[in-house]
């Protein structure tokens, strides 16, 4: 693993954090609405949690890919091709994700898929897509093993699935970024680390812990919680008695918000920090205790702060989707647009039509995709990981997430 240095681009962004609406509403355009008019139909699959506690994020993913397809059709981005989407609900459950992957593979018009949200779900889907030569682009998976294999931490990263790509930075940089902020900027030296035992949460917590210790901080204790449980009082008591001046939580916002609340109720008035999994208003609303001072890191910069995102935001609002684009909207649009650009390259190389082995050709073309997207420059490295490694720290201030520092990692 090559060393990554941190380059600070900005310290405080003036715009606020994204506002997510945790609702389960649906749009009726999951498969697109345009008449192909004699054109060849290409379907972009979408897999995300469209119902359940993470539906606010899933709906934003789906809508943003739908917008990419509509924009491509409106602009005649690929002559002779009409894009549609097929969105499937995985409910953040690996078995459902695998079933959805099988369904998408079985639909011949599907030439690429965007998703999923959860790294654990992605693990169940990768093999299915690989066997079918179907390109998969996640806007939200952050676990490094998905692209670099289980030995990535030993410096032995190896591409496992040639069909897997992502437009978001991995936990290699997110975990280190969080540790550096908590130690250097927040001046915390004794942290208690908790995770939810899931692929994303445990992996992120491990990377954070190693970097925090490397910086000179001390991990004064560790514990685990179970997803969908609500009583974390025993963990909260351990945190209180440990003398920790901070908590790092690897997991999602439903449990993270309750954990922060119950820690503060013990009298331990210390901040809880987590990754993009807790960056949601529901983390704040889950706490009966004021949790100003809690932190979260999230991939990328606040979309509203990016000049490159102005058109995306305007177009999204014009479509009047029932749910906001949420934390991963820009990355989802770019993931969909990457598939569109790969299809464009394949069609151009085959006299204006799709070849018989279109899926394999699209996967090959994905490795060479490069364009200026909503979130900045979009391209992929030798592992299929994004070359655009932007992150932001958010802090709860007056009951809302506010961005306080943004940075980018470079090789």
PDB file of N, CA, C and O in Angstrom, residues 26-57:
ATOM      1  N   UNK A  26     -41.990   6.695  -2.757  1.00  0.00           N
ATOM      2  CA  UNK A  26     -41.512   6.093  -4.004  1.00  0.00           C
ATOM      3  C   UNK A  26     -41.868   6.974  -5.180  1.00  0.00           C
ATOM      4  O   UNK A  26     -42.867   7.680  -5.182  1.00  0.00           O
ATOM      5  N   UNK A  27     -41.064   6.905  -6.214  1.00  0.00           N
ATOM      6  CA  UNK A  27     -41.432   7.493  -7.499  1.00  0.00           C
ATOM      7  C   UNK A  27     -41.826   6.341  -8.419  1.00  0.00           C
ATOM      8  O   UNK A  27     -41.379   5.216  -8.256  1.00  0.00           O
ATOM      9  N   UNK A  28     -42.649   6.622  -9.410  1.00  0.00           N
ATOM     10  CA  UNK A  28     -43.140   5.542 -10.266  1.00  0.00           C
ATOM     11  C   UNK A  28     -42.335   5.422 -11.556  1.00  0.00           C
ATOM     12  O   UNK A  28     -42.805   4.848 -12.529  1.00  0.00           O
ATOM     13  N   UNK A  29     -41.083   5.931 -11.544  1.00  0.00           N
ATOM     14  CA  UNK A  29     -40.296   5.921 -12.771  1.00  0.00           C
ATOM     15  C   UNK A  29     -39.078   5.014 -12.656  1.00  0.00           C
ATOM     16  O   UNK A  29     -38.053   5.254 -13.262  1.00  0.00           O
ATOM     17  N   UNK A  30     -39.171   3.944 -11.874  1.00  0.00           N
ATOM     18  CA  UNK A  30     -38.026   3.087 -11.637  1.00  0.00           C
ATOM     19  C   UNK A  30     -37.462   2.479 -12.905  1.00  0.00           C
ATOM     20  O   UNK A  30     -36.297   2.141 -12.986  1.00  0.00           O
ATOM     21  N   UNK A  31     -38.276   2.302 -13.932  1.00  0.00           N
ATOM     22  CA  UNK A  31     -37.793   1.714 -15.168  1.00  0.00           C
ATOM     23  C   UNK A  31     -37.734   2.738 -16.288  1.00  0.00           C
ATOM     24  O   UNK A  31     -37.638   2.403 -17.461  1.00  0.00           O
ATOM     25  N   UNK A  32     -37.753   4.001 -15.945  1.00  0.00           N
ATOM     26  CA  UNK A  32     -37.699   5.044 -16.965  1.00  0.00           C
ATOM     27  C   UNK A  32     -39.062   5.259 -17.577  1.00  0.00           C
ATOM     28  O   UNK A  32     -39.956   4.424 -17.478  1.00  0.00           O
ATOM     29  N   UNK A  33     -39.247   6.397 -18.242  1.00  0.00           N
ATOM     30  CA  UNK A  33     -40.559   6.693 -18.785  1.00  0.00           C
ATOM     31  C   UNK A  33     -40.535   7.094 -20.256  1.00  0.00           C
ATOM     32  O   UNK A  33     -41.566   7.355 -20.835  1.00  0.00           O
ATOM     33  N   UNK A  34     -39.336   7.181 -20.832  1.00  0.00           N
ATOM     34  CA  UNK A  34     -39.239   7.624 -22.215  1.00  0.00           C
ATOM     35  C   UNK A  34     -39.587   6.517 -23.203  1.00  0.00           C
ATOM     36  O   UNK A  34     -39.239   5.355 -23.016  1.00  0.00           O
ATOM     37  N   UNK A  35     -40.261   6.894 -24.267  1.00  0.00           N
ATOM     38  CA  UNK A  35     -40.537   5.975 -25.361  1.00  0.00           C
ATOM     39  C   UNK A  35     -39.264   5.837 -26.180  1.00  0.00           C
ATOM     40  O   UNK A  35     -38.650   6.819 -26.572  1.00  0.00           O
ATOM     41  N   UNK A  36     -38.801   4.607 -26.432  1.00  0.00           N
ATOM     42  CA  UNK A  36     -37.525   4.400 -27.118  1.00  0.00           C
ATOM     43  C   UNK A  36     -37.548   4.904 -28.549  1.00  0.00           C
ATOM     44  O   UNK A  36     -36.496   5.183 -29.133  1.00  0.00           O
ATOM     45  N   UNK A  37     -38.716   5.027 -29.164  1.00  0.00           N
ATOM     46  CA  UNK A  37     -38.807   5.602 -30.506  1.00  0.00           C
ATOM     47  C   UNK A  37     -37.937   4.897 -31.536  1.00  0.00           C
ATOM     48  O   UNK A  37     -37.347   5.526 -32.413  1.00  0.00           O
ATOM     49  N   UNK A  38     -37.839   3.585 -31.453  1.00  0.00           N
ATOM     50  CA  UNK A  38     -37.037   2.841 -32.413  1.00  0.00           C
ATOM     51  C   UNK A  38     -35.579   2.707 -32.017  1.00  0.00           C
ATOM     52  O   UNK A  38     -34.819   1.996 -32.673  1.00  0.00           O
ATOM     53  N   UNK A  39     -35.173   3.364 -30.958  1.00  0.00           N
ATOM     54  CA  UNK A  39     -33.795   3.268 -30.488  1.00  0.00           C
ATOM     55  C   UNK A  39     -33.588   1.970 -29.704  1.00  0.00           C
ATOM     56  O   UNK A  39     -34.539   1.341 -29.249  1.00  0.00           O
ATOM     57  N   UNK A  40     -32.331   1.583 -29.560  1.00  0.00           N
ATOM     58  CA  UNK A  40     -31.999   0.420 -28.750  1.00  0.00           C
ATOM     59  C   UNK A  40     -32.038   0.805 -27.275  1.00  0.00           C
ATOM     60  O   UNK A  40     -31.426   1.792 -26.876  1.00  0.00           O
ATOM     61  N   UNK A  41     -32.765   0.048 -26.474  1.00  0.00           N
ATOM     62  CA  UNK A  41     -32.883   0.338 -25.045  1.00  0.00           C
ATOM     63  C   UNK A  41     -31.732  -0.280 -24.268  1.00  0.00           C
ATOM     64  O   UNK A  41     -31.437  -1.463 -24.400  1.00  0.00           O
ATOM     65  N   UNK A  42     -31.069   0.537 -23.470  1.00  0.00           N
ATOM     66  CA  UNK A  42     -30.047   0.070 -22.539  1.00  0.00           C
ATOM     67  C   UNK A  42     -30.537   0.377 -21.131  1.00  0.00           C
ATOM     68  O   UNK A  42     -30.914   1.511 -20.831  1.00  0.00           O
ATOM     69  N   UNK A  43     -30.549  -0.637 -20.295  1.00  0.00           N
ATOM     70  CA  UNK A  43     -31.025  -0.483 -18.920  1.00  0.00           C
ATOM     71  C   UNK A  43     -29.843  -0.402 -17.960  1.00  0.00           C
ATOM     72  O   UNK A  43     -28.896  -1.187 -18.052  1.00  0.00           O
ATOM     73  N   UNK A  44     -29.907   0.561 -17.065  1.00  0.00           N
ATOM     74  CA  UNK A  44     -28.941   0.669 -15.972  1.00  0.00           C
ATOM     75  C   UNK A  44     -29.628   0.182 -14.711  1.00  0.00           C
ATOM     76  O   UNK A  44     -30.630   0.755 -14.280  1.00  0.00           O
ATOM     77  N   UNK A  45     -29.139  -0.886 -14.140  1.00  0.00           N
ATOM     78  CA  UNK A  45     -29.721  -1.398 -12.910  1.00  0.00           C
ATOM     79  C   UNK A  45     -29.330  -0.535 -11.723  1.00  0.00           C
ATOM     80  O   UNK A  45     -28.260   0.075 -11.718  1.00  0.00           O
ATOM     81  N   UNK A  46     -30.199  -0.469 -10.746  1.00  0.00           N
ATOM     82  CA  UNK A  46     -29.918   0.240  -9.498  1.00  0.00           C
ATOM     83  C   UNK A  46     -30.295  -0.667  -8.338  1.00  0.00           C
ATOM     84  O   UNK A  46     -31.409  -1.193  -8.291  1.00  0.00           O
ATOM     85  N   UNK A  47     -29.361  -0.872  -7.419  1.00  0.00           N
ATOM     86  CA  UNK A  47     -29.655  -1.646  -6.215  1.00  0.00           C
ATOM     87  C   UNK A  47     -29.359  -0.775  -5.006  1.00  0.00           C
ATOM     88  O   UNK A  47     -28.258  -0.232  -4.864  1.00  0.00           O
ATOM     89  N   UNK A  48     -30.351  -0.609  -4.128  1.00  0.00           N
ATOM     90  CA  UNK A  48     -30.204   0.238  -2.940  1.00  0.00           C
ATOM     91  C   UNK A  48     -31.321  -0.090  -1.965  1.00  0.00           C
ATOM     92  O   UNK A  48     -32.323  -0.710  -2.341  1.00  0.00           O
ATOM     93  N   UNK A  49     -31.179   0.328  -0.707  1.00  0.00           N
ATOM     94  CA  UNK A  49     -32.282   0.131   0.251  1.00  0.00           C
ATOM     95  C   UNK A  49     -33.371   1.177   0.004  1.00  0.00           C
ATOM     96  O   UNK A  49     -33.264   2.311   0.459  1.00  0.00           O
ATOM     97  N   UNK A  50     -34.401   0.796  -0.707  1.00  0.00           N
ATOM     98  CA  UNK A  50     -35.484   1.726  -1.060  1.00  0.00           C
ATOM     99  C   UNK A  50     -36.573   1.764  -0.001  1.00  0.00           C
ATOM    100  O   UNK A  50     -37.445   2.628  -0.041  1.00  0.00           O
ATOM    101  N   UNK A  51     -36.519   0.827   0.926  1.00  0.00           N
ATOM    102  CA  UNK A  51     -37.425   0.825   2.080  1.00  0.00           C
ATOM    103  C   UNK A  51     -36.594   0.567   3.329  1.00  0.00           C
ATOM    104  O   UNK A  51     -35.437   0.161   3.252  1.00  0.00           O
ATOM    105  N   UNK A  52     -37.183   0.796   4.476  1.00  0.00           N
ATOM    106  CA  UNK A  52     -36.465   0.555   5.719  1.00  0.00           C
ATOM    107  C   UNK A  52     -35.766   1.799   6.242  1.00  0.00           C
ATOM    108  O   UNK A  52     -35.928   2.903   5.719  1.00  0.00           O
ATOM    109  N   UNK A  53     -34.940   1.610   7.254  1.00  0.00           N
ATOM    110  CA  UNK A  53     -34.332   2.740   7.962  1.00  0.00           C
ATOM    111  C   UNK A  53     -33.326   3.523   7.129  1.00  0.00           C
ATOM    112  O   UNK A  53     -33.018   4.673   7.445  1.00  0.00           O
ATOM    113  N   UNK A  54     -32.811   2.927   6.055  1.00  0.00           N
ATOM    114  CA  UNK A  54     -31.825   3.615   5.210  1.00  0.00           C
ATOM    115  C   UNK A  54     -32.420   4.080   3.885  1.00  0.00           C
ATOM    116  O   UNK A  54     -31.700   4.430   2.950  1.00  0.00           O
ATOM    117  N   UNK A  55     -33.753   4.113   3.819  1.00  0.00           N
ATOM    118  CA  UNK A  55     -34.404   4.426   2.544  1.00  0.00           C
ATOM    119  C   UNK A  55     -34.142   5.846   2.066  1.00  0.00           C
ATOM    120  O   UNK A  55     -34.159   6.108   0.861  1.00  0.00           O
ATOM    121  N   UNK A  56     -33.890   6.776   2.978  1.00  0.00           N
ATOM    122  CA  UNK A  56     -33.608   8.154   2.553  1.00  0.00           C
ATOM    123  C   UNK A  56     -32.376   8.192   1.663  1.00  0.00           C
ATOM    124  O   UNK A  56     -32.323   8.928   0.672  1.00  0.00           O
ATOM    125  N   UNK A  57     -31.390   7.379   2.014  1.00  0.00           N
ATOM    126  CA  UNK A  57     -30.173   7.303   1.206  1.00  0.00           C
ATOM    127  C   UNK A  57     -30.433   6.535  -0.088  1.00  0.00           C
ATOM    128  O   UNK A  57     -29.976   6.926  -1.164  1.00  0.00           O
TER     129      UNK A  57
END
